[in-house]
Structure formats: C-alpha cells, structure tokens
Coordinates of C-alpha atoms and ligand atoms in Angstrom, one line a residue:
M1 CA 0.1 0.1 0.1
S2 CA 1.2 3.5 -0.7
F3 CA 1.7 6.3 1.8
A4 CA -1.5 8.0 0.7
I5 CA -3.9 5.0 0.6
E6 CA -2.4 3.9 4.1
S7 CA -3.1 7.4 5.7
Q8 CA -6.4 7.6 4.3
T9 CA -7.5 4.1 5.5
E10 CA -6.0 4.8 8.9
I11 CA -8.1 7.9 9.2
Y12 CA -11.3 6.0 8.3
V13 CA -10.7 3.0 10.4
R14 CA -9.8 5.2 13.4
G15 CA -13.2 7.1 12.5
V16 CA -15.1 3.9 13.1
G17 CA -13.8 3.8 16.6
G18 CA -15.0 7.3 17.1
E19 CA -11.5 9.0 16.9
R20 CA -11.1 12.3 14.8
A21 CA -7.8 13.9 13.6
V22 CA -6.1 16.5 15.8
I23 CA -6.7 19.2 13.1
P24 CA -9.3 19.9 10.6
F25 CA -8.5 18.7 7.1
D26 CA -10.0 21.7 5.3
P27 CA -7.3 24.6 5.5
R28 CA -9.9 27.3 5.7
E29 CA -11.4 25.5 8.8
L30 CA -7.8 25.1 10.5
E31 CA -7.1 28.7 10.1
A32 CA -10.6 29.6 11.7
E33 CA -9.9 27.1 14.6
A34 CA -6.3 28.7 15.1
G35 CA -8.2 32.1 15.2
R36 CA -10.6 30.8 18.0
R37 CA -7.8 29.6 20.1
L38 CA -5.3 32.4 19.8
P39 CA -5.2 35.8 21.5
P40 CA -6.5 38.4 18.6
A41 CA -3.0 40.1 18.4
A42 CA -1.2 36.8 17.9
F43 CA -3.6 35.6 15.4
A44 CA -3.4 38.9 13.6
Y45 CA 0.4 38.5 13.2
L46 CA 0.2 35.0 11.8
A47 CA -2.7 35.4 9.5
G48 CA -2.4 38.9 8.3
G49 CA -1.0 40.6 5.3
A50 CA 0.1 43.9 4.1
G51 CA -2.5 46.8 3.3
I52 CA -6.0 45.6 2.4
E53 CA -4.6 42.3 1.6
Q54 CA -5.1 42.1 -1.9
T55 CA -1.9 40.2 -2.9
M56 CA -2.9 37.7 -0.1
A57 CA -6.2 37.2 -1.9
A58 CA -4.5 37.2 -5.2
N59 CA -2.3 34.5 -4.2
R60 CA -5.2 32.3 -3.8
A61 CA -7.1 33.5 -6.7
A62 CA -3.9 32.6 -8.9
F63 CA -4.4 29.0 -7.9
D64 CA -8.1 29.2 -8.7
R65 CA -7.4 30.2 -12.2
W66 CA -5.6 26.9 -13.0
R67 CA -7.5 23.6 -13.2
I68 CA -6.0 20.2 -13.3
V69 CA -7.1 18.2 -16.2
P70 CA -6.7 14.5 -15.2
R71 CA -5.8 11.8 -17.6
M72 CA -6.9 8.3 -17.6
L73 CA -5.8 4.7 -18.2
R74 CA -1.8 5.5 -17.4
D75 CA -1.2 2.9 -14.9
V76 CA -0.7 4.7 -11.5
S77 CA -0.7 1.6 -9.3
Q78 CA 2.8 2.5 -8.1
R79 CA 3.2 6.2 -7.2
D80 CA 6.3 8.1 -6.5
P81 CA 5.8 11.6 -5.4
S82 CA 9.6 12.1 -4.3
I83 CA 11.8 14.5 -5.8
E84 CA 15.5 15.4 -5.9
L85 CA 16.8 18.7 -4.4
F86 CA 20.5 19.6 -3.7
G87 CA 21.5 15.9 -3.6
R88 CA 18.8 14.8 -1.3
R89 CA 15.7 12.8 -2.2
L90 CA 12.5 14.2 -0.5
L91 CA 9.4 12.3 0.3
A92 CA 7.3 14.9 -1.5
P93 CA 8.1 18.3 -3.1
I94 CA 7.3 19.9 0.3
L95 CA 9.4 22.0 2.7
L96 CA 8.5 24.1 5.7
A97 CA 8.8 27.9 4.9
P98 CA 10.7 30.0 7.6
I99 CA 8.2 31.7 9.9
G100 CA 9.3 33.7 12.6
V101 CA 7.9 34.3 16.2
L102 CA 6.2 30.9 16.5
E103 CA 5.9 31.3 20.2
L104 CA 2.6 33.6 19.2
A105 CA 1.3 30.1 18.1
H106 CA 2.7 27.8 20.7
P107 CA 5.1 27.8 23.6
E108 CA 7.3 25.2 22.1
A109 CA 7.4 27.1 18.9
D110 CA 10.2 26.1 16.5
L111 CA 11.1 23.2 18.7
A112 CA 7.7 21.8 18.3
V113 CA 7.8 22.3 14.4
A114 CA 11.3 20.9 14.2
R115 CA 10.1 17.6 15.8
A116 CA 7.1 17.4 13.6
A117 CA 9.5 18.1 10.5
A118 CA 11.8 15.4 11.5
A119 CA 8.8 12.9 12.3
A120 CA 7.4 13.4 8.9
G121 CA 10.7 13.7 7.1
V122 CA 10.1 17.1 5.7
P123 CA 12.9 19.5 5.7
I124 CA 12.5 22.7 7.7
V125 CA 13.8 26.3 7.0
F126 CA 14.9 27.7 10.4
S127 CA 13.8 31.4 10.5
N128 CA 16.2 34.1 11.2
Q129 CA 13.2 35.4 13.5
A130 CA 12.9 32.2 15.5
S131 CA 11.7 32.0 18.9
I132 CA 14.2 29.3 19.8
A133 CA 17.7 29.0 18.7
M134 CA 18.6 27.1 15.7
E135 CA 20.9 24.7 17.7
T136 CA 18.3 23.6 20.2
C137 CA 15.9 22.9 17.2
A138 CA 18.7 21.0 15.2
A139 CA 19.6 19.0 18.4
A140 CA 15.9 17.4 18.3
M141 CA 16.1 16.5 14.7
D142 CA 18.6 13.7 14.4
A143 CA 19.8 13.7 10.7
S144 CA 16.5 15.0 9.2
P145 CA 17.1 17.9 6.7
R146 CA 17.1 21.6 7.9
W147 CA 18.2 24.8 6.1
F148 CA 18.6 28.4 7.5
Q149 CA 17.0 31.4 6.4
L150 CA 19.0 34.8 6.7
Y151 CA 17.8 38.2 7.0
W152 CA 20.9 40.3 5.9
S153 CA 21.4 42.6 8.8
K154 CA 23.7 45.7 8.8
S155 CA 26.4 43.8 10.5
N156 CA 28.4 41.5 8.1
E157 CA 30.0 40.0 11.1
L158 CA 26.7 39.1 12.4
V159 CA 25.8 37.7 8.9
A160 CA 29.1 35.5 8.9
S161 CA 28.3 34.4 12.4
L162 CA 24.5 33.2 11.7
V163 CA 25.9 31.2 8.7
E164 CA 28.6 29.8 10.4
R165 CA 26.2 28.5 13.2
A166 CA 23.7 27.1 10.6
E167 CA 26.7 25.2 9.2
R168 CA 27.6 23.7 12.4
C169 CA 24.2 22.7 13.2
G170 CA 24.0 20.7 10.0
C171 CA 22.0 23.2 7.8
E172 CA 22.1 22.0 4.3
A173 CA 21.5 25.3 2.4
I174 CA 21.0 29.2 3.1
V175 CA 17.9 31.1 2.1
V176 CA 18.3 34.7 1.8
T177 CA 15.1 36.6 2.2
L178 CA 15.2 39.8 -0.2
D179 CA 11.7 41.0 0.2
T180 CA 11.8 42.3 3.9
T181 CA 14.3 45.1 3.7
M182 CA 11.5 46.9 5.7
L183 CA 8.5 45.7 7.2
G184 CA 5.3 45.8 4.9
W185 CA 2.4 48.2 6.0
R186 CA 0.6 45.5 7.9
T187 CA -2.9 46.8 8.8
R188 CA -4.0 44.0 11.2
D189 CA -0.8 44.5 13.3
L190 CA -1.2 48.3 13.1
D191 CA -4.7 48.2 14.5
H192 CA -3.3 46.1 17.4
G193 CA -0.3 48.3 17.7
H194 CA 1.6 45.0 18.0
L195 CA 5.2 44.3 16.6
P196 CA 6.3 41.2 18.6
F197 CA 9.9 41.9 18.4
L198 CA 9.5 45.1 20.4
S199 CA 8.5 42.7 23.3
G200 CA 11.6 40.6 22.7
L201 CA 9.9 37.8 20.9
G202 CA 11.4 36.2 17.8
I203 CA 14.8 37.3 18.4
A204 CA 16.3 34.1 19.7
Q205 CA 18.6 33.6 16.9
Y206 CA 20.2 36.9 18.0
T207 CA 20.2 36.7 21.8
S208 CA 22.1 33.3 21.2
D209 CA 24.8 34.9 19.1
P210 CA 28.2 35.9 20.3
V211 CA 28.7 38.6 17.8
F212 CA 25.2 40.1 18.6
A213 CA 26.2 39.8 22.2
R214 CA 29.2 42.1 21.6
L215 CA 26.7 44.4 19.8
V216 CA 24.3 44.5 22.6
D217 CA 27.3 45.5 25.0
A218 CA 27.8 48.5 22.6
A219 CA 24.0 49.1 22.8
M220 CA 24.2 49.4 26.4
R221 CA 26.8 52.0 26.5
E222 CA 24.6 54.1 24.3
P223 CA 21.9 56.2 25.7
A224 CA 18.4 54.9 24.4
T225 CA 17.0 57.2 21.8
G226 CA 13.7 57.2 19.8
P227 CA 10.0 57.1 21.0
R228 CA 9.6 55.2 24.4
P229 CA 6.2 53.5 25.4
R230 CA 4.2 55.3 28.2
V231 CA 4.6 53.5 31.5
T232 CA 1.3 51.4 31.6
P233 CA 0.5 48.0 33.2
A234 CA 0.8 46.7 29.4
A235 CA 4.5 48.2 29.0
I236 CA 5.6 47.0 32.5
S237 CA 4.2 43.5 31.5
A238 CA 6.1 43.6 28.3
L239 CA 9.2 44.3 30.2
F240 CA 8.8 41.4 32.4
G241 CA 8.1 39.2 29.5
M242 CA 11.4 40.5 27.7
A243 CA 13.5 39.6 30.9
R244 CA 12.0 36.1 31.2
R245 CA 12.5 35.3 27.5
H246 CA 16.1 36.7 27.5
P247 CA 19.0 34.2 28.2
G248 CA 19.9 34.2 32.0
S249 CA 18.0 34.9 35.0
M250 CA 15.0 37.3 34.9
L251 CA 16.1 39.2 38.1
S252 CA 19.6 39.9 36.8
N253 CA 18.0 40.7 33.3
L254 CA 15.6 43.1 34.9
R255 CA 18.6 44.7 36.9
S256 CA 20.9 45.0 34.0
G257 CA 18.3 46.1 31.3
R258 CA 20.1 44.0 28.9
P259 CA 16.9 42.7 27.2
R260 CA 15.9 46.2 26.4
A261 CA 19.3 47.0 24.9
A262 CA 19.0 43.7 23.0
V263 CA 15.7 44.8 21.4
R264 CA 17.2 48.1 20.5
A265 CA 20.2 46.5 19.1
F266 CA 17.9 44.4 16.9
V267 CA 15.7 47.1 15.7
T268 CA 18.9 49.1 14.7
L269 CA 20.4 46.2 13.1
Y270 CA 18.1 43.7 11.7
S271 CA 17.8 44.8 8.1
R272 CA 20.0 46.5 5.5
P273 CA 18.0 48.2 2.8
S274 CA 21.0 49.3 0.9
L275 CA 21.7 45.6 0.1
T276 CA 22.7 45.1 -3.6
W277 CA 23.5 42.2 -5.9
E278 CA 27.2 42.9 -5.2
D279 CA 26.7 42.1 -1.6
L280 CA 26.0 38.5 -2.3
A281 CA 29.6 37.9 -3.0
F282 CA 30.3 38.2 0.7
L283 CA 28.1 35.1 1.3
R284 CA 29.3 33.3 -1.4
E285 CA 32.9 33.5 0.0
R286 CA 31.7 32.2 3.3
T287 CA 29.8 29.3 2.6
K288 CA 30.0 26.3 0.3
L289 CA 26.2 25.5 1.1
P290 CA 23.9 26.2 -1.7
I291 CA 22.5 29.7 -1.5
L292 CA 18.8 30.5 -2.6
L293 CA 17.3 33.8 -3.1
K294 CA 13.7 34.1 -1.6
G295 CA 11.3 36.6 -2.7
I296 CA 12.1 36.7 -6.6
L297 CA 9.0 37.6 -8.7
H298 CA 10.6 39.3 -11.7
P299 CA 12.1 37.3 -14.5
E300 CA 15.1 39.8 -14.7
D301 CA 15.9 39.3 -10.9
A302 CA 15.8 35.5 -11.7
R303 CA 18.3 36.0 -14.5
R304 CA 20.6 38.0 -12.1
A305 CA 20.4 35.4 -9.5
L306 CA 22.1 32.9 -12.2
E307 CA 24.6 35.6 -13.3
Y308 CA 25.6 36.1 -9.6
G309 CA 25.9 32.4 -9.2
M310 CA 23.2 31.7 -6.9
D311 CA 22.2 27.9 -6.5
G312 CA 18.2 28.2 -6.3
I313 CA 15.5 30.8 -6.1
V314 CA 12.2 30.8 -4.1
V315 CA 9.5 32.5 -6.0
S316 CA 7.5 34.4 -3.2
N317 CA 5.9 37.5 -2.2
H318 CA 6.1 36.5 1.6
G319 CA 2.3 35.4 1.6
G320 CA 1.2 38.9 0.8
R321 CA 2.9 40.3 3.9
Q322 CA 5.1 42.9 2.2
V323 CA 3.8 44.7 -0.9
D324 CA 0.1 44.9 -1.2
G325 CA -0.9 45.0 -4.8
A326 CA 2.1 43.0 -5.8
I327 CA 1.7 40.1 -8.2
A328 CA 0.4 36.8 -7.1
A329 CA 3.5 34.5 -6.5
L330 CA 1.8 32.0 -8.8
A331 CA 1.3 34.3 -11.7
A332 CA 4.9 35.1 -11.4
L333 CA 6.1 31.5 -11.5
P334 CA 6.0 30.5 -15.2
A335 CA 8.0 33.6 -16.5
V336 CA 10.7 32.9 -13.8
V337 CA 10.8 29.3 -14.6
A338 CA 11.2 30.0 -18.3
T339 CA 14.2 32.2 -17.7
I340 CA 16.0 29.9 -15.3
G341 CA 15.5 27.2 -18.0
G342 CA 16.2 24.3 -15.5
R343 CA 19.7 25.5 -14.7
I344 CA 18.9 26.0 -10.9
P345 CA 15.9 24.8 -9.0
V346 CA 13.0 27.1 -8.6
L347 CA 11.1 26.7 -5.3
F348 CA 7.7 28.4 -4.6
D349 CA 5.6 29.7 -1.9
S350 CA 2.7 32.0 -1.1
G351 CA -0.7 30.7 -0.9
V352 CA -0.1 26.8 -1.0
R353 CA -2.9 25.3 1.1
T354 CA -3.6 21.8 -0.3
G355 CA -1.8 18.8 -2.0
A356 CA -3.8 20.1 -5.4
D357 CA -2.0 23.4 -5.1
V358 CA 1.4 21.6 -4.8
F359 CA 0.4 19.7 -7.9
K360 CA -0.4 23.0 -9.6
A361 CA 2.9 24.9 -8.7
V362 CA 4.9 21.7 -9.8
A363 CA 3.0 21.6 -12.9
L364 CA 4.1 25.2 -13.5
G365 CA 7.7 24.4 -12.9
A366 CA 8.4 24.7 -9.4
R367 CA 10.7 21.9 -8.1
A368 CA 9.2 22.0 -4.7
V369 CA 7.0 24.3 -2.6
L370 CA 7.3 25.8 1.1
I371 CA 4.3 25.6 3.3
G372 CA 3.7 28.7 5.3
R373 CA 0.6 29.8 7.5
P374 CA -1.2 26.3 7.5
Y375 CA 1.7 24.8 9.6
A376 CA 1.4 28.0 11.9
F377 CA -2.2 27.4 12.4
A378 CA -1.6 23.6 12.9
L379 CA 1.0 24.4 15.5
A380 CA -1.5 26.9 17.4
V381 CA -4.3 24.1 17.1
A382 CA -2.4 21.0 18.2
G383 CA 1.3 21.6 18.7
T384 CA 3.8 18.9 17.2
P385 CA 1.0 16.4 16.4
G386 CA -0.8 19.1 14.8
V387 CA 2.0 20.0 12.4
E388 CA 3.0 16.4 11.7
T389 CA -0.6 15.5 10.9
L390 CA -0.8 18.6 8.5
L391 CA 2.5 17.5 6.7
R392 CA 1.3 13.9 6.3
N393 CA -2.0 15.2 5.1
L394 CA -0.4 17.3 2.5
R395 CA 1.8 14.7 1.3
A396 CA -1.1 12.2 1.1
E397 CA -3.3 14.6 -0.8
F398 CA -0.4 15.3 -3.1
E399 CA 0.3 11.7 -4.0
L400 CA -3.6 11.1 -4.6
T401 CA -3.9 14.2 -6.8
M402 CA -1.0 13.0 -8.8
G403 CA -2.2 9.5 -9.0
L404 CA -5.8 10.5 -9.9
A405 CA -4.5 13.2 -12.5
G406 CA -2.5 10.2 -14.2
C407 CA 0.9 10.5 -13.1
A408 CA 3.0 7.8 -11.5
K409 CA 5.8 10.1 -10.8
A410 CA 6.4 13.7 -9.5
A411 CA 8.7 14.2 -12.6
E412 CA 5.6 13.4 -15.0
I413 CA 3.6 16.3 -13.7
E414 CA 3.9 18.9 -16.6
R415 CA 2.4 22.3 -17.5
A416 CA 0.1 20.4 -20.1
M417 CA -1.6 18.8 -17.2
L418 CA -3.1 22.3 -16.3
A419 CA -5.8 24.5 -18.2
A420 CA -6.8 27.9 -17.5
E421 CA -10.2 28.1 -15.8
G422 CA -13.1 27.5 -18.0
D423 CA -10.7 26.6 -20.9
L424 CA -9.6 23.1 -22.2
P425 CA -6.5 22.9 -24.5
C426 CA -7.7 21.9 -28.0
P427 CA -6.4 18.6 -29.3
Ligands
FNR1 C1 6.7 34.6 7.4 N1 7.5 34.5 6.3 C2 8.8 34.5 6.7 N2 9.7 34.6 5.6 C3 11.0 34.5 6.1 O1 11.8 34.4 5.1 N3 11.5 34.8 7.4 C4 10.6 34.8 8.1 O2 11.0 35.0 9.5 C5 9.3 34.9 8.1 N4 8.4 35.1 8.9 C6 6.9 34.8 8.7 C7 6.1 34.9 9.8 C8 4.8 34.7 9.3 C9 3.6 34.8 10.6 C10 4.3 34.5 8.2 C11 2.9 34.1 7.9 C12 5.1 34.4 7.0 C13 7.1 34.2 4.9 C14 7.0 32.7 4.9 O3 8.4 32.2 4.6 C15 6.4 32.5 3.4 O4 7.1 33.1 2.5 C16 4.9 32.8 3.5 O5 4.3 32.4 4.6 C17 4.1 32.0 2.4 O6 2.8 32.5 2.2 P1 1.5 31.7 2.8 O7 1.6 30.2 2.3 O8 1.7 31.5 4.4 O9 0.4 32.3 2.2

C-alpha cells in the first residue's frame, strides 16, 4: 500500500472507533480554528498581510485560475511523489517555510515544528526570526534535513556568524530573504499596535549569538533614543516578558536592562535596505552551502540570480505580507521558470494550502513548494502532532492528486496537465 492510501485508510478506520484527527482537514477551517484559540493580536500577526490584503487574496485567486485536467488509463498503481533537491531525495516536493515568532502560536514554537518536521521527514527552513535558537531545534531532529533562512543585517560580522552557526548545526542550504528590507504596512498589526520583536519575541537567533552579544554590549553603552512607550501596566508586563525570555535569570535581566538593549540593537540592525547584488559575493565566499534567494518575482531578477552564481530561488511574495498590490506569486512563477530554464531549482511559496496546490505549482515548474501559514495554524491548534498531521495530510493529498491526474511520478507532472479555468486545450 502507498503512503496516501495507508494514511487515508487509517483515518477512516480510526473514525469507526470514534477518533478524529487532531486538526481539521480543510485549511480554511484550520485557520478559523487557530483564530478561535489564539489571542487576537497573535492571530493577526500570523494570519494577516499587508494593506488591504489584495496580494494575499491574489495568491489564492491565482491557484483558482488553474485547473488540473486528469488523464486516464495510465497505470498509476505505483506512485512516487518524491523529488531530488540539492542531492537529497525528499518524500514529496514539500518543505516548511521559515516563519518567525512561532511562540505566538505555541509555547514550544520552533522546537515543536522541528520535531514534527523530523517525524514527517520534511525539511524545515529555520527562520532568522525564530523564537528558539537553531542549535536547540537541530539537536531535536537527528539527521533530518534543515536549512537556514537569513535576513541580511547591517552587520556583516553577524551575517557571517549566523551562517557559520547554521553550517555547524547541519543546515544544508542558506535561504536569503530579499523582500523584507523593511516591514510591510501590515494593517492588522497596526490596528493592534503589535510588533512582537519590540517585546523581545522572535529574536532568539540573535540573543544566542556571540557577535550579537558584543553588539548589545555596545548598545548598553549608548543612551536609548527614539520613542518610548508610556509606563502602563501593558508596558510593564512587556518588560517582564522580555526579561523572562532573554537568556539568563529574569532578576539579573531586569536589573541589567540587557533585554531592552538587545531589542534596541535588533531594531537598529536587523535589516539592510541598502543591500545590492554585489553584496552576495560576501556570502558566496563564506559558505559552500547552496544559496537560494527568496522573494524573487521578476524574471530579470531570476536572470541576475543566475549571473551572480546563486544555487536556487524561491518565487514568493512573503504570503502577501510585504507589498500589497504585488503580483500573485503563482502568476509570477511561469516567467521565472522559463528564464531559469532548468539551470537551478525554482522553489515556490505564497498561497499553497492543499496537495492539489502543490501539484499546480509543480506543473508550472516549481521543483518544490514551501508551506507557510497552514503549519503555524496547525501548531496553534495541536502542537507537534498538529504540524506532523498537516505534513502527512499534504503529502497524502499530493500523492493522490498526482495519481488521480494520471501521473505515476512527480517528474511526470507537466504544464500540459493544467488548463486555465473555463478553458480546455484543443487537441
Ligand atoms: C513569514 N514569512 C517569513 N519569511 C522569511 O523568510 N522569514 C521569516 O522569518 C518569516 N516569517 C513569517 C512569519 C509569518 C507569521 C508568516 C505568515 C510568514 C514568509 C514565509 O516564509 C512564506 O513566504 C509565506 O508564509 C508564504 O505564504 P503563505 O503560504 O503563508 O500564504
């Protein structure tokens, strides 16, 4: 029996005994359930996008515009949904996207996700804005594949340190996210006046870093400038939270003021909007790992990625969290794929919700896709088992879609298997 049929059978057999899965199967219901369980500001951060969320909606609408046209009588008794990526065989063309500040979803945050990824055999991309340091997560994953996502900060020394740490904890690729040189105008977060980093959330990769520690020492010697919150119960509670989360004892953290200095240093440093193509050489010289650029939407940028010796790209608009009104990521995919012409892998994210979506992205030329918000919602609803279940469900649904569409292998999925909505290709 195949993985998909086994999973499906198990679900129905358990159902006979009255058991139900730990998360809803419909991704829309999964999101709604996470919304019911999480505090409003936390849910807003995870679910929201930029502006009036037109790009977020466009990401989904772009999937709706393509329809799968299944083919018959093609012997799909043996199905192989696996793919090859940077010398690794993956069970399915699925990875976990980097998502920051997962402690908003669950107290075990990245660690819970790392365990689920390892259990499901799905690669995880550790976020630069993780709530738990990469070393801790890597230690919980045995040899299961992991990558590291980098935000290029103002300090090249910090960049080098993060990459070195990623190499040491077994990361197999570096994903440089390019689309977040500044934070997008995120209306839901603005309504809540909520940016988690200011309360010391999602900065664990920094506070566990020796180079960052020196930068914090320097920040402590500088007088604090810029706007400060009013002293209210909420501000005091945020201060205690910061002291509790920061490495070391809460009391000494409160006395030293170091957690606040760390947040100040982070805010000053975290991004470098002046970054250009020429800066990529710095990274290229420092690591032998494959480097992927995340956030590419324009074919000309894809061509440049090749020119500058990059090893892969991720077509993504950050799930519609950055430029509202930006092109749907799926709409950008075909032209990027055509430009790359198979020379390096093109990965894809933004709007992937189902196994059928994975099929469509692969048919349009993506080697693999990154799953974003759905796993944060699964984490919120059911912790590690929730994320593991989600990953197994996606893999099973992808395998079934593939087989039912007439493909015995992921490699057989091609553009000709899709038609624009309302349209069938003429023979
Ligand atoms: C993200 N994303 C993201 N990307 C990244 O490179 N580093 C990060 O730290 C984060 N953090 C993050 C937090 C949250 C709450 C979300 C929803 C997203 C973007 C992520 O990797 C991916 O591109 C999108 O999530 C894909 O869109 P969908 O599938 O979530 O719609």
